[in-house]
XYZ file of C-alpha atoms in Angstrom:
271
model
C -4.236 0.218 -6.963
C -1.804 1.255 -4.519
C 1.445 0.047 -2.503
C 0.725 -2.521 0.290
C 1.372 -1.313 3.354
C 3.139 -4.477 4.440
C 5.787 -3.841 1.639
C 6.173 0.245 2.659
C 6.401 -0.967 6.533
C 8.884 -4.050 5.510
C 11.113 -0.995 3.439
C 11.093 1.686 6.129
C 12.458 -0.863 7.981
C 15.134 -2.163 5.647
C 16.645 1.667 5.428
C 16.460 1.853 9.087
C 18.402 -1.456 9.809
C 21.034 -0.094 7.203
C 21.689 3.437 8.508
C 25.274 4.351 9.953
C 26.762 1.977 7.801
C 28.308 4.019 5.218
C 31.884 5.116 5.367
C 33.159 8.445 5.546
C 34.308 10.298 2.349
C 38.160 9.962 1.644
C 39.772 13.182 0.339
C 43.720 13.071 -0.601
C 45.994 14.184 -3.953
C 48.869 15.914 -4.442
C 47.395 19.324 -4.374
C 47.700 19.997 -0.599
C 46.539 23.427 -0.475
C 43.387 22.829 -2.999
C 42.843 19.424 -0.930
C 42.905 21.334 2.456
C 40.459 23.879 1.107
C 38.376 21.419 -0.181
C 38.220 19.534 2.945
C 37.081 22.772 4.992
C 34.307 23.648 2.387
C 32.825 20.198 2.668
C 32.621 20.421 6.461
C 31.844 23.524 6.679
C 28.487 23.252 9.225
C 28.620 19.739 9.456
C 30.382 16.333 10.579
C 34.514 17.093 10.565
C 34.597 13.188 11.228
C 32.213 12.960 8.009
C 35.716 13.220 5.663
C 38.453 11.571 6.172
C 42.064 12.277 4.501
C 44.297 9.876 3.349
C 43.569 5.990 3.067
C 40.569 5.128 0.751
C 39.859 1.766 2.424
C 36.251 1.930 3.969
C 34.905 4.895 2.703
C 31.858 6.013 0.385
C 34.293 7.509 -1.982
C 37.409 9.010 -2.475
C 37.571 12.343 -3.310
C 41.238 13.180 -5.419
C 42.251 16.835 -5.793
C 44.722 17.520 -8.610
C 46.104 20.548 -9.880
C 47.939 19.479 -12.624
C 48.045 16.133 -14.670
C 48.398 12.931 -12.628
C 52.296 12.157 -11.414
C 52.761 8.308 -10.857
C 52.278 8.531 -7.270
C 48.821 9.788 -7.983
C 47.981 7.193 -9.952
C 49.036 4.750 -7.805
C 47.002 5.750 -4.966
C 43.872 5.813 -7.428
C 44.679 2.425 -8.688
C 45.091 1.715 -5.403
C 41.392 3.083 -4.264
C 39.893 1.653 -7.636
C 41.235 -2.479 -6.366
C 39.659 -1.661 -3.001
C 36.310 -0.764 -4.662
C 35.934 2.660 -3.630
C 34.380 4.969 -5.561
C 36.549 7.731 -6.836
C 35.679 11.474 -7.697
C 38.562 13.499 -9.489
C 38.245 16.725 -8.585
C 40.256 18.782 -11.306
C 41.859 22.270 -10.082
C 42.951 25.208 -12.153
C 43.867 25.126 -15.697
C 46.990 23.052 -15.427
C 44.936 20.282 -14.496
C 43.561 17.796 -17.398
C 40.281 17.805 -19.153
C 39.449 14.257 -17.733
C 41.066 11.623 -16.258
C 41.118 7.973 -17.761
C 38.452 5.360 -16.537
C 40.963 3.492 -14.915
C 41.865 6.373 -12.526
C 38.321 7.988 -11.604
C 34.586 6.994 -12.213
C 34.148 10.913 -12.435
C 35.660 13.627 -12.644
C 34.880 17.739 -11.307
C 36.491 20.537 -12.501
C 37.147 23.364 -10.725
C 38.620 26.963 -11.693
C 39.706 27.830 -8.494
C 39.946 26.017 -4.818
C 37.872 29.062 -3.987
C 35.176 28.177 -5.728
C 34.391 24.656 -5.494
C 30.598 23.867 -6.904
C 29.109 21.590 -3.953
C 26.203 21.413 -5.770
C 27.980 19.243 -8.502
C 30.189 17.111 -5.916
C 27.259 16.105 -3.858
C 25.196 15.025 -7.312
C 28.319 13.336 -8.557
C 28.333 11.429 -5.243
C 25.178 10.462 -5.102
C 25.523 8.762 -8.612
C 27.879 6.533 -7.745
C 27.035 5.660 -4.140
C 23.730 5.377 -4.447
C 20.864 6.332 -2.224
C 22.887 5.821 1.300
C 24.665 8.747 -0.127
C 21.451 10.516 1.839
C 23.804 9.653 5.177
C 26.505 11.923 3.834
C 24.155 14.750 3.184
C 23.039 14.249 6.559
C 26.107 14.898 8.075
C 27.569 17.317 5.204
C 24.975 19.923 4.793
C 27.539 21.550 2.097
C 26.899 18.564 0.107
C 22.762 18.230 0.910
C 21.681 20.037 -1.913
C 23.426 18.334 -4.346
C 23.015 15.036 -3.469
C 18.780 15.395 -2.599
C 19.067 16.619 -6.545
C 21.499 13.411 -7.408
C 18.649 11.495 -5.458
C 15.667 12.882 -7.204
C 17.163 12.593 -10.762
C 17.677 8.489 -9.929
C 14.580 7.980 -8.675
C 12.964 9.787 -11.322
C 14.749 7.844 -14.452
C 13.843 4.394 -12.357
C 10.051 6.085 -12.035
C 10.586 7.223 -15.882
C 11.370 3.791 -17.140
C 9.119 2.136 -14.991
C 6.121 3.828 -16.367
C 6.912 3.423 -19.646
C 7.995 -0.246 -20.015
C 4.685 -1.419 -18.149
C 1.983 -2.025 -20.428
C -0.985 -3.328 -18.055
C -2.557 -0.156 -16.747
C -2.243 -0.175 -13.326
C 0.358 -2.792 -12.804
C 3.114 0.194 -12.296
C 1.390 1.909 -9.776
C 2.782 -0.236 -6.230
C 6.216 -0.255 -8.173
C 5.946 3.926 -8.258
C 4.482 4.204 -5.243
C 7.361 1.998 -3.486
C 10.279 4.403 -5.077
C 8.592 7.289 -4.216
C 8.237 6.562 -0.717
C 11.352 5.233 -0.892
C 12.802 8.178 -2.004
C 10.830 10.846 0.608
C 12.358 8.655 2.959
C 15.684 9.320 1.814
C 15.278 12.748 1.787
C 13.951 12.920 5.322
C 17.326 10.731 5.809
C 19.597 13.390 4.067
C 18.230 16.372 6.320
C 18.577 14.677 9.690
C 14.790 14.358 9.698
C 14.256 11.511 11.811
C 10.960 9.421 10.215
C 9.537 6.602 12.908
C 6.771 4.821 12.717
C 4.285 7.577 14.125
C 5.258 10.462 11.437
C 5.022 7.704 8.238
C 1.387 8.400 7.956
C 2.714 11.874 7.344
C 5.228 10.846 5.080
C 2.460 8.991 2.930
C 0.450 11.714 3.083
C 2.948 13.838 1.181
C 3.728 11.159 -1.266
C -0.218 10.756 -2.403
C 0.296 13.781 -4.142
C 2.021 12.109 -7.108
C -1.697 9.791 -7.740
C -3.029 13.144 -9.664
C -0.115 12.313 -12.186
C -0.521 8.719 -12.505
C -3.877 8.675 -13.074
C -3.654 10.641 -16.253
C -0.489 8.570 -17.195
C -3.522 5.362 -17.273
C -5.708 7.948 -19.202
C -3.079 8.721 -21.565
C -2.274 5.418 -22.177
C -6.043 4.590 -23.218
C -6.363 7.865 -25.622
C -3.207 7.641 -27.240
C -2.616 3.786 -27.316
C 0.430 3.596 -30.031
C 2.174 6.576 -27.629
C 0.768 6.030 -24.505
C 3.857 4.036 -23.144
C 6.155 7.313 -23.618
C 3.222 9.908 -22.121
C 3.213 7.418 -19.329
C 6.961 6.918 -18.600
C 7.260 11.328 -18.940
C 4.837 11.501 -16.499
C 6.223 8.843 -14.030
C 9.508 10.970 -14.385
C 7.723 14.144 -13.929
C 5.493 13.137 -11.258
C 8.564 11.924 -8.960
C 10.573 14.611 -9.930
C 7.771 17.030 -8.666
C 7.329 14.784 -5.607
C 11.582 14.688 -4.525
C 11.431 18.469 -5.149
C 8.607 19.168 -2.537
C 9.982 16.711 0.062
C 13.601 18.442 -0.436
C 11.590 21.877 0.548
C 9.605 20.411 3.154
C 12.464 18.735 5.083
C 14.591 21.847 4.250
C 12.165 23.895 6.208
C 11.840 21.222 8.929
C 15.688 21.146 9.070
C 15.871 25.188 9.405
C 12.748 24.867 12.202
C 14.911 22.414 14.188
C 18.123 24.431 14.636
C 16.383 27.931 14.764
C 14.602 26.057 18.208
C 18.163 23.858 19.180
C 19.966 27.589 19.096
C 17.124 29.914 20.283
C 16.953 31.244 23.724
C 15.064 29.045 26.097
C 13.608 31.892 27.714
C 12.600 31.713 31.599
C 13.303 28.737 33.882
C-alpha cells in the first residue's frame, strides 16, 4: 500500500501556496552588545532582512538576549511578545544570567557562555520546535540556523512517524500516513536549503523517499512474529526509518545547495 498520488500532489501544493508567509525572527533584550553579536552570527551568509530587532509583532519568534536576570522592562516586553502570540526564545548570556526563565516569560530558553560562542545548532532546533515546519523558510534564508532546524525538523517528523507506527494496529493501514510525512518532510528540507522542488523534480523527490519501504516492510513482519510487541518494533522502526530518511535528504540538498553557489560564484569562462 502506498500514498495516493492525488494526496502527495494536493500537499506539494498546500506548502507551495503557504511559502513567504512566515515572519522574520525578532531579536531584542537588554544585553545590547550580546544582542548585536547575536544578530550578526545569525545572518552571517544569509538574509540581513531575515531578523528583525525590536517589535515582536509579526514575526516567527522573538529571540531575547539577557545577560543577567530579567529587569521589569524585560519582562514587560516578553509579556508583551507572549499576548501577541509570538513565540519567544530566551537566549541566556554569561553566568550572571539565570538558569531558566519562568513559563510566562519564554517557551524556551538557550544558554550561552559567551556571545562568542553562540550554539546555532541549538537555536535553529529550538526554533523549529516551536514554529513548526515553516521554520524550513528561516533556514532558507539563515543558513547559520539550517542545520539546526533540518535536525529540529527530522526529530518532529520522526516522533509523529514513531507514534504513528506504533498506535496502528491493521498492518498496512500506516503506510499512506508514513509515506505522506515523509514526503512531507523531504519537501521541507528541499524548502530549508533553497532547493526549489516543482512539479518536474517530485518524481525525484519520491524516488528518494521510497527508500524508507525497506523499513516498513519489516515493521509489518515484526508485527506478525512478535504479535504482543510488535506495536513498539513497529513504532521504533517508523522513527528510525524517517529519521534515516530526513538525514539523507539534509545531505542530499546540502550537496545540491553547495553545487548551486560553487556554479552562481564560479567563473563563467569565455563569452
Amino acid at each position: 500500500m502506498k500514498a495516493n498520488p492525488l494526496a502527495v500532489w494536493s500537499m506539494f501544493r498546500e506548502l507551495k501556496a503557504g511559502a513567504g508567509t512566515l515572519g522574520p525572527l525578532a531579536i531584542a533584550g537588554s544585553a545590547t552588545e550580546p544582542t548585536e553579536a547575536l544578530r550578526r552570527e545569525l545572518t552571517r551568509g544569509g538574509d540581513v532582512t531575515a531578523v528583525r530587532a525590536g517589535d515582536p509583532a509579526g514575526a516567527a519568534a522573538l529571540l531575547y538576549v539577557l545577560s543577567g536576570p530579567p529587569a521589569a522592562e524585560d519582562e514587560r516586553a516578553l509579556r508583551r511578545a507572549r499576548k501577541q502570540d509570538v513565540p519567544v526564545v530566551g537566549v541566556l548570556v554569561g553566568r550572571e544570567a539565570p538558569d531558566a526563565l519562568p513559563p510566562a516569560l519564554a517557551d524556551e530558553v538557550v544558554r550561552v557562555a559567551d556571545s562568542a560562542t553562540v550554539p546555532l545548532d541549538e537555536v535553529g532546533r529550538v526554533v523549529a520546535r516551536l514554529v513548526g515546519e515553516e521554520s524550513s523558510e528561516l533556514a532558507a534564508r539563515l543558513p547559520a540556523l539550517r542545520r539546526g532546524i533540518c535536525d529540529g525538523l527530522i526529530s518532529s517528523f520522526s516522533r509523529k512517524n514513531g507514534l504513528v507506527g506504533a498506535a496502528v494496529f491493521v498492518p498496512g493501514a500506516d503506510l499512506p500516513v508514513l509515506t505522506l510525512n515523509q514526503v512531507r518532510l523531504v519537501l521541507r528540507i528541499g524548502a530549508a536549503h533553497g532547493i526549489e522542488i516543482d512539479r518536474d523534480r517530485l518524481p525525484e523527490i519520491l524516488a528518494v523517499v521510497g527508500g524508507g519501504f525497506a523499513l516498513r516492510t519489516a515493521a509489518r513482519e515484526a508485527l506478525g512474529a512478535i504479535p504482543l510487541a510488535g506495536w513498539a518494533v513497529k513504532g521504533v522502526l517508523a522513527y528510525a526509518g524517517t529519521k534515516a530518511l530526513g538525514e539523507a535528504a539534509t545531505r542530499y540538498f546540502a550537496a545540491q545547495a553547495r553545487g548551486a553557489a560553487a556554479r552562481a560564484s564560479g567563473p563563467t569562462g569565455p563569452t
